[in-house]
Amino acid sequence: MSEVEGTVQGHRDGHGFLQPDVGQQDIYLSSQEMHAVMHGDRLRVRIVRMDKRGRPEGRVLEILERKKKPIIGRLLLESGIWLVAPEDKRMGQDILVPKNGLANAVAGQVVAVELIEPPSLYSQPVGRVVEVLGEIDDPGMEIEIAVRKYEVPHRFSAETLAQAAKLPDKLRAADLKHRIDLRDVPLVTIDGEDARDFDDAVYCEPHKQGRGKTAFSGWRLLVAIADVSHYVKPGDPLDADAYERATSVYFPRRVIPMLPEKLSNGLCSLNPYEDRLSMVCDMLVNESGEVQAYQFYPAVIRSHARFTYSEVAAILGNTHGPEAAKRSDLVPHLLHLYEVYRALLAERSRRGAIDFDTTETQIVCDDNGRIEKIIPRTRNEAHKLIEEAMLAANVCAADFIAQSKHGALFRVHEGPTPEKRIALQAYLRALGLGLSISDDPKPGEYAAIAAATKDRVDSTQIHAMLLRSMQQAIYTSANAGHFGLSYLAYTHFTSPIRRYPDLLVHRVIKAILADKRYHLDAGKMEVPMAAKRPGRAAPIDPAKATTEIERWEVVGAHCSANERRADEASRDVEAWLKCRYMREHLGEEFAGTVSAATSFGLFVQLDALYVEGLIHITELGGEYFRFDEVRQELRGERTGIRYATGARVQVQVSRVDLDARKIDFRLVQESGEAKLVARAQRDKAGLGAADRQPLSAVAELDQVRRDDRAVKKAAKASKAGRKGKPGRAANPGALGASGASAAHPIKAVRQAARGKAEVKPSAAGLEPRTRKRR
């Protein structure tokens, strides 16, 4: 059998998977094979068999490299033995700690341990405490755990801090050389209320030029972006730390920035009424929303105001209101921005870009870092205005680089894989919408389905399936377009303070303007090899990247991996906070909506709290449920009841697991649709009375058999009576004085079988239809 090298991904249940460096499918490792290894180790394994589920199963041959990062966990004392229970349950094993390795830590504290003896087939790993983080209930502890659990760099090097300290507090005369002076242009920043770094400013004015066929009528749109590349040079300590982080990481109440605060909130931030260096994308947008021309140039600007989204939305909603009165000199410019936004939005629609109207939430914390409330974050016209302006600038940057045939990082978002496309087509057919996607889908097809289904009760489920069918966006040197936005070329140019790819794009644009080429330095290749992604070719080994294109690929894979790492760390902290929050609501009941159906249960989002939890399949009732993968729903075999995305349910908070970041619900009240199905089942079984209990499956089958025998008997007696032959009526009292013609014989026999004295016409009239459905 073949031998494969790769990295172990542990599972909280004890088994694991080897993610091969080269190859397509992960290799299953049993719990026994995982005894001597831990999550994150690099191994060589031999594929020995295919398991019952068709997965390759491996046997560990050699441990190539042990994970060297400290492990975070709770220090516990059990029966006189000190051990650390890892916070990351994928580690699979507790770590023994000798008494001389405690470093003054006490039981119950969160610590970081370093392995001094790795695990073996017959022994647990042994480690020593290298850092005491504090008590589990300390404010912000969940963030301290997450940054170490996901290995997020959170401390700048001494060299970086020293270099940042030497930077000037204000612009110098030398900084202004070879720059366009735009300080008199009323550029403004528009951001959220809690924003601290401002990396983009905008300005718009009507623009007309030319006559006849060459006449242009539209707007001049300026997007000024903080010129971080002026301060962060290749090879500097600042650049090394920024590249290692690749992105800022956002947590509730805390941000781990890509750059030191002196740059991110000071020199590079476009603070109001401060002179700042910037890279400007100067565009001409026609009345149809198309960018007719653009140019890039370095400039010096001065922001004339710091607006918030809600403030701009209020001004646009009422230009004579109190908010507009405070900014009367800038209101005309905001109206021009709104005009160009409407034109760009119309072009977006014609282009066929996909736009899902999803609800994002914002966690509001108290002074101790605990959740105070969770509120929906609504996107108003101001959000969309800035989004369209940034998209336009990003497209121009991508086009400028592509036209110059210079290496760079593009933001690539590919359409569905063949497997996902087929699954989506089957799902849409099962819904009977009359809409589907072709074998070579275009963004417009997705946009048409999203628009046609936005008012349906199951729109959330349909849009979720559309999203899942598409691939995740990545940074790569190979331009393959952006499927979701329907762009032939797209990159990130507008956020160099918090994203390293944007900083690289600035450097490339500057090199092109100077008629030079920007070359990646060798230090960028000193990064771990990126993990293999399903459905994609194996990543390039950084040590073997020799050509310029290969180097850009390594950088793109590094930035993409760190972006996913930042998202995972943020989600982990939010999940911990929500679990802690829901512990105060144990036993309480809430209304919710099914957000996803799986083979093991239903995920439900609570309406009032915007928290998601799981109703395990065993909590759905005393019957067997099958998961319909095509329709994405659970269906009861006995009752036929269905649970799909969008179903309304009433749940009780039954369990909260902080360690696993899981919230469990119990179904306490069925939705209106489920009640109707249950009522139909009771009617079908002849149980109209409210105080009767539903029949079990066995009892219901016996009832059907008895009814069938009674019906046949009655039919036989009726036939004998019509021929004048003597026969026994099944229930003469129920037939009445006029014999068989007084009541239908089948109805009469049914009533007799249930022990009733007389027939109710309304109930009897429903019986044949109910029986037919069975």
PDB file of N, CA, C and O in Angstrom, residues 368-414:
ATOM      1  N   ASN A 368     -16.803  43.947  32.061  1.00  0.00           N
ATOM      2  CA  ASN A 368     -16.079  42.720  32.383  1.00  0.00           C
ATOM      3  C   ASN A 368     -15.895  41.804  31.176  1.00  0.00           C
ATOM      4  O   ASN A 368     -15.401  40.686  31.327  1.00  0.00           O
ATOM      5  N   GLY A 369     -16.302  42.275  30.005  1.00  0.00           N
ATOM      6  CA  GLY A 369     -16.128  41.484  28.808  1.00  0.00           C
ATOM      7  C   GLY A 369     -17.178  40.426  28.589  1.00  0.00           C
ATOM      8  O   GLY A 369     -17.039  39.580  27.718  1.00  0.00           O
ATOM      9  N   ARG A 370     -18.267  40.450  29.360  1.00  0.00           N
ATOM     10  CA  ARG A 370     -19.350  39.488  29.190  1.00  0.00           C
ATOM     11  C   ARG A 370     -20.435  40.088  28.300  1.00  0.00           C
ATOM     12  O   ARG A 370     -20.619  41.302  28.254  1.00  0.00           O
ATOM     13  N   ILE A 371     -21.164  39.233  27.604  1.00  0.00           N
ATOM     14  CA  ILE A 371     -22.191  39.715  26.689  1.00  0.00           C
ATOM     15  C   ILE A 371     -23.305  40.413  27.466  1.00  0.00           C
ATOM     16  O   ILE A 371     -23.851  39.862  28.413  1.00  0.00           O
ATOM     17  N   GLU A 372     -23.602  41.617  27.059  1.00  0.00           N
ATOM     18  CA  GLU A 372     -24.723  42.361  27.621  1.00  0.00           C
ATOM     19  C   GLU A 372     -25.972  42.153  26.775  1.00  0.00           C
ATOM     20  O   GLU A 372     -27.072  41.952  27.270  1.00  0.00           O
ATOM     21  N   LYS A 373     -25.760  42.161  25.454  1.00  0.00           N
ATOM     22  CA  LYS A 373     -26.843  41.888  24.521  1.00  0.00           C
ATOM     23  C   LYS A 373     -26.251  41.621  23.141  1.00  0.00           C
ATOM     24  O   LYS A 373     -25.092  41.964  22.866  1.00  0.00           O
ATOM     25  N   ILE A 374     -27.047  40.990  22.310  1.00  0.00           N
ATOM     26  CA  ILE A 374     -26.658  40.733  20.926  1.00  0.00           C
ATOM     27  C   ILE A 374     -27.701  41.397  20.037  1.00  0.00           C
ATOM     28  O   ILE A 374     -28.896  41.119  20.169  1.00  0.00           O
ATOM     29  N   ILE A 375     -27.256  42.276  19.179  1.00  0.00           N
ATOM     30  CA  ILE A 375     -28.189  43.050  18.370  1.00  0.00           C
ATOM     31  C   ILE A 375     -27.876  42.842  16.889  1.00  0.00           C
ATOM     32  O   ILE A 375     -26.733  42.570  16.510  1.00  0.00           O
ATOM     33  N   PRO A 376     -28.894  42.929  16.031  1.00  0.00           N
ATOM     34  CA  PRO A 376     -28.632  42.800  14.594  1.00  0.00           C
ATOM     35  C   PRO A 376     -27.921  44.031  14.055  1.00  0.00           C
ATOM     36  O   PRO A 376     -28.206  45.159  14.469  1.00  0.00           O
ATOM     37  N   ARG A 377     -26.990  43.800  13.171  1.00  0.00           N
ATOM     38  CA  ARG A 377     -26.257  44.895  12.533  1.00  0.00           C
ATOM     39  C   ARG A 377     -26.859  45.111  11.147  1.00  0.00           C
ATOM     40  O   ARG A 377     -26.651  44.294  10.245  1.00  0.00           O
ATOM     41  N   THR A 378     -27.613  46.167  11.003  1.00  0.00           N
ATOM     42  CA  THR A 378     -28.298  46.412   9.738  1.00  0.00           C
ATOM     43  C   THR A 378     -27.417  47.221   8.796  1.00  0.00           C
ATOM     44  O   THR A 378     -26.721  48.144   9.211  1.00  0.00           O
ATOM     45  N   ARG A 379     -27.457  46.861   7.509  1.00  0.00           N
ATOM     46  CA  ARG A 379     -26.702  47.583   6.487  1.00  0.00           C
ATOM     47  C   ARG A 379     -27.610  48.632   5.857  1.00  0.00           C
ATOM     48  O   ARG A 379     -28.608  48.302   5.228  1.00  0.00           O
ATOM     49  N   ASN A 380     -27.254  49.894   6.071  1.00  0.00           N
ATOM     50  CA  ASN A 380     -28.055  50.965   5.481  1.00  0.00           C
ATOM     51  C   ASN A 380     -27.413  51.447   4.183  1.00  0.00           C
ATOM     52  O   ASN A 380     -26.426  50.878   3.699  1.00  0.00           O
ATOM     53  N   GLU A 381     -27.974  52.511   3.623  1.00  0.00           N
ATOM     54  CA  GLU A 381     -27.480  53.026   2.344  1.00  0.00           C
ATOM     55  C   GLU A 381     -26.034  53.509   2.436  1.00  0.00           C
ATOM     56  O   GLU A 381     -25.287  53.431   1.455  1.00  0.00           O
ATOM     57  N   ALA A 382     -25.619  53.993   3.601  1.00  0.00           N
ATOM     58  CA  ALA A 382     -24.247  54.472   3.758  1.00  0.00           C
ATOM     59  C   ALA A 382     -23.250  53.316   3.674  1.00  0.00           C
ATOM     60  O   ALA A 382     -22.175  53.448   3.069  1.00  0.00           O
ATOM     61  N   HIS A 383     -23.593  52.184   4.284  1.00  0.00           N
ATOM     62  CA  HIS A 383     -22.738  50.998   4.163  1.00  0.00           C
ATOM     63  C   HIS A 383     -22.556  50.625   2.697  1.00  0.00           C
ATOM     64  O   HIS A 383     -21.432  50.367   2.229  1.00  0.00           O
ATOM     65  N   LYS A 384     -23.665  50.574   1.983  1.00  0.00           N
ATOM     66  CA  LYS A 384     -23.628  50.147   0.588  1.00  0.00           C
ATOM     67  C   LYS A 384     -22.901  51.165  -0.287  1.00  0.00           C
ATOM     68  O   LYS A 384     -22.228  50.798  -1.252  1.00  0.00           O
ATOM     69  N   LEU A 385     -23.035  52.444   0.053  1.00  0.00           N
ATOM     70  CA  LEU A 385     -22.353  53.499  -0.696  1.00  0.00           C
ATOM     71  C   LEU A 385     -20.842  53.296  -0.644  1.00  0.00           C
ATOM     72  O   LEU A 385     -20.155  53.307  -1.673  1.00  0.00           O
ATOM     73  N   ILE A 386     -20.305  53.097   0.573  1.00  0.00           N
ATOM     74  CA  ILE A 386     -18.862  52.898   0.728  1.00  0.00           C
ATOM     75  C   ILE A 386     -18.438  51.587   0.072  1.00  0.00           C
ATOM     76  O   ILE A 386     -17.380  51.510  -0.565  1.00  0.00           O
ATOM     77  N   GLU A 387     -19.261  50.571   0.199  1.00  0.00           N
ATOM     78  CA  GLU A 387     -18.927  49.274  -0.400  1.00  0.00           C
ATOM     79  C   GLU A 387     -18.765  49.396  -1.904  1.00  0.00           C
ATOM     80  O   GLU A 387     -17.796  48.871  -2.478  1.00  0.00           O
ATOM     81  N   GLU A 388     -19.677  50.094  -2.571  1.00  0.00           N
ATOM     82  CA  GLU A 388     -19.586  50.233  -4.029  1.00  0.00           C
ATOM     83  C   GLU A 388     -18.363  51.051  -4.435  1.00  0.00           C
ATOM     84  O   GLU A 388     -17.713  50.752  -5.439  1.00  0.00           O
ATOM     85  N   ALA A 389     -18.045  52.082  -3.659  1.00  0.00           N
ATOM     86  CA  ALA A 389     -16.861  52.892  -3.968  1.00  0.00           C
ATOM     87  C   ALA A 389     -15.586  52.060  -3.832  1.00  0.00           C
ATOM     88  O   ALA A 389     -14.680  52.146  -4.665  1.00  0.00           O
ATOM     89  N   MET A 390     -15.517  51.222  -2.771  1.00  0.00           N
ATOM     90  CA  MET A 390     -14.334  50.381  -2.565  1.00  0.00           C
ATOM     91  C   MET A 390     -14.229  49.317  -3.664  1.00  0.00           C
ATOM     92  O   MET A 390     -13.135  49.006  -4.146  1.00  0.00           O
ATOM     93  N   LEU A 391     -15.375  48.745  -4.046  1.00  0.00           N
ATOM     94  CA  LEU A 391     -15.349  47.748  -5.116  1.00  0.00           C
ATOM     95  C   LEU A 391     -14.810  48.350  -6.412  1.00  0.00           C
ATOM     96  O   LEU A 391     -14.013  47.721  -7.125  1.00  0.00           O
ATOM     97  N   ALA A 392     -15.248  49.546  -6.720  1.00  0.00           N
ATOM     98  CA  ALA A 392     -14.790  50.204  -7.950  1.00  0.00           C
ATOM     99  C   ALA A 392     -13.276  50.405  -7.919  1.00  0.00           C
ATOM    100  O   ALA A 392     -12.582  50.161  -8.918  1.00  0.00           O
ATOM    101  N   ALA A 393     -12.749  50.854  -6.777  1.00  0.00           N
ATOM    102  CA  ALA A 393     -11.296  51.072  -6.665  1.00  0.00           C
ATOM    103  C   ALA A 393     -10.533  49.758  -6.757  1.00  0.00           C
ATOM    104  O   ALA A 393      -9.468  49.679  -7.395  1.00  0.00           O
ATOM    105  N   ASN A 394     -11.050  48.697  -6.135  1.00  0.00           N
ATOM    106  CA  ASN A 394     -10.388  47.396  -6.183  1.00  0.00           C
ATOM    107  C   ASN A 394     -10.341  46.843  -7.609  1.00  0.00           C
ATOM    108  O   ASN A 394      -9.339  46.251  -8.032  1.00  0.00           O
ATOM    109  N   VAL A 395     -11.426  47.030  -8.354  1.00  0.00           N
ATOM    110  CA  VAL A 395     -11.461  46.548  -9.740  1.00  0.00           C
ATOM    111  C   VAL A 395     -10.452  47.316 -10.592  1.00  0.00           C
ATOM    112  O   VAL A 395      -9.756  46.735 -11.436  1.00  0.00           O
ATOM    113  N   CYS A 396     -10.361  48.606 -10.376  1.00  0.00           N
ATOM    114  CA  CYS A 396      -9.385  49.406 -11.127  1.00  0.00           C
ATOM    115  C   CYS A 396      -7.961  48.955 -10.815  1.00  0.00           C
ATOM    116  O   CYS A 396      -7.104  48.879 -11.718  1.00  0.00           O
ATOM    117  N   ALA A 397      -7.685  48.649  -9.537  1.00  0.00           N
ATOM    118  CA  ALA A 397      -6.349  48.180  -9.163  1.00  0.00           C
ATOM    119  C   ALA A 397      -6.026  46.853  -9.854  1.00  0.00           C
ATOM    120  O   ALA A 397      -4.915  46.660 -10.371  1.00  0.00           O
ATOM    121  N   ALA A 398      -7.003  45.941  -9.867  1.00  0.00           N
ATOM    122  CA  ALA A 398      -6.783  44.651 -10.518  1.00  0.00           C
ATOM    123  C   ALA A 398      -6.555  44.831 -12.014  1.00  0.00           C
ATOM    124  O   ALA A 398      -5.668  44.184 -12.600  1.00  0.00           O
ATOM    125  N   ASP A 399      -7.328  45.700 -12.639  1.00  0.00           N
ATOM    126  CA  ASP A 399      -7.185  45.936 -14.070  1.00  0.00           C
ATOM    127  C   ASP A 399      -5.830  46.574 -14.379  1.00  0.00           C
ATOM    128  O   ASP A 399      -5.167  46.216 -15.358  1.00  0.00           O
ATOM    129  N   PHE A 400      -5.403  47.507 -13.540  1.00  0.00           N
ATOM    130  CA  PHE A 400      -4.124  48.200 -13.730  1.00  0.00           C
ATOM    131  C   PHE A 400      -2.965  47.204 -13.672  1.00  0.00           C
ATOM    132  O   PHE A 400      -2.054  47.241 -14.505  1.00  0.00           O
ATOM    133  N   ILE A 401      -3.012  46.273 -12.712  1.00  0.00           N
ATOM    134  CA  ILE A 401      -1.951  45.280 -12.575  1.00  0.00           C
ATOM    135  C   ILE A 401      -1.997  44.274 -13.718  1.00  0.00           C
ATOM    136  O   ILE A 401      -0.964  43.898 -14.284  1.00  0.00           O
ATOM    137  N   ALA A 402      -3.202  43.843 -14.091  1.00  0.00           N
ATOM    138  CA  ALA A 402      -3.340  42.865 -15.166  1.00  0.00           C
ATOM    139  C   ALA A 402      -2.860  43.445 -16.499  1.00  0.00           C
ATOM    140  O   ALA A 402      -2.188  42.755 -17.276  1.00  0.00           O
ATOM    141  N   GLN A 403      -3.208  44.721 -16.746  1.00  0.00           N
ATOM    142  CA  GLN A 403      -2.774  45.362 -17.993  1.00  0.00           C
ATOM    143  C   GLN A 403      -1.255  45.486 -18.035  1.00  0.00           C
ATOM    144  O   GLN A 403      -0.640  45.419 -19.108  1.00  0.00           O
ATOM    145  N   SER A 404      -0.636  45.664 -16.866  1.00  0.00           N
ATOM    146  CA  SER A 404       0.825  45.823 -16.804  1.00  0.00           C
ATOM    147  C   SER A 404       1.543  44.488 -16.788  1.00  0.00           C
ATOM    148  O   SER A 404       2.780  44.450 -16.842  1.00  0.00           O
ATOM    149  N   LYS A 405       0.797  43.384 -16.670  1.00  0.00           N
ATOM    150  CA  LYS A 405       1.363  42.026 -16.649  1.00  0.00           C
ATOM    151  C   LYS A 405       2.433  41.894 -15.577  1.00  0.00           C
ATOM    152  O   LYS A 405       3.512  41.336 -15.786  1.00  0.00           O
ATOM    153  N   HIS A 406       2.097  42.402 -14.404  1.00  0.00           N
ATOM    154  CA  HIS A 406       3.009  42.344 -13.261  1.00  0.00           C
ATOM    155  C   HIS A 406       2.475  41.317 -12.266  1.00  0.00           C
ATOM    156  O   HIS A 406       1.266  41.199 -12.059  1.00  0.00           O
ATOM    157  N   GLY A 407       3.367  40.572 -11.638  1.00  0.00           N
ATOM    158  CA  GLY A 407       2.962  39.617 -10.611  1.00  0.00           C
ATOM    159  C   GLY A 407       2.336  40.326  -9.421  1.00  0.00           C
ATOM    160  O   GLY A 407       2.786  41.388  -9.011  1.00  0.00           O
ATOM    161  N   ALA A 408       1.302  39.746  -8.869  1.00  0.00           N
ATOM    162  CA  ALA A 408       0.619  40.340  -7.710  1.00  0.00           C
ATOM    163  C   ALA A 408      -0.361  39.309  -7.157  1.00  0.00           C
ATOM    164  O   ALA A 408      -0.462  38.180  -7.659  1.00  0.00           O
ATOM    165  N   LEU A 409      -1.081  39.706  -6.113  1.00  0.00           N
ATOM    166  CA  LEU A 409      -2.110  38.851  -5.536  1.00  0.00           C
ATOM    167  C   LEU A 409      -3.485  39.332  -5.984  1.00  0.00           C
ATOM    168  O   LEU A 409      -3.846  40.483  -5.759  1.00  0.00           O
ATOM    169  N   PHE A 410      -4.233  38.450  -6.607  1.00  0.00           N
ATOM    170  CA  PHE A 410      -5.622  38.721  -6.949  1.00  0.00           C
ATOM    171  C   PHE A 410      -6.523  38.060  -5.908  1.00  0.00           C
ATOM    172  O   PHE A 410      -6.155  37.047  -5.297  1.00  0.00           O
ATOM    173  N   ARG A 411      -7.687  38.644  -5.717  1.00  0.00           N
ATOM    174  CA  ARG A 411      -8.695  38.036  -4.845  1.00  0.00           C
ATOM    175  C   ARG A 411      -9.609  37.220  -5.752  1.00  0.00           C
ATOM    176  O   ARG A 411     -10.421  37.770  -6.505  1.00  0.00           O
ATOM    177  N   VAL A 412      -9.471  35.907  -5.673  1.00  0.00           N
ATOM    178  CA  VAL A 412     -10.154  35.011  -6.606  1.00  0.00           C
ATOM    179  C   VAL A 412     -11.273  34.276  -5.884  1.00  0.00           C
ATOM    180  O   VAL A 412     -11.074  33.727  -4.794  1.00  0.00           O
ATOM    181  N   HIS A 413     -12.432  34.287  -6.503  1.00  0.00           N
ATOM    182  CA  HIS A 413     -13.588  33.549  -5.985  1.00  0.00           C
ATOM    183  C   HIS A 413     -14.158  32.747  -7.135  1.00  0.00           C
ATOM    184  O   HIS A 413     -14.716  33.302  -8.073  1.00  0.00           O
ATOM    185  N   GLU A 414     -14.005  31.432  -7.055  1.00  0.00           N
ATOM    186  CA  GLU A 414     -14.440  30.569  -8.148  1.00  0.00           C
ATOM    187  C   GLU A 414     -15.857  30.068  -7.902  1.00  0.00           C
ATOM    188  O   GLU A 414     -16.344  30.018  -6.780  1.00  0.00           O
TER     189      GLU A 414
END
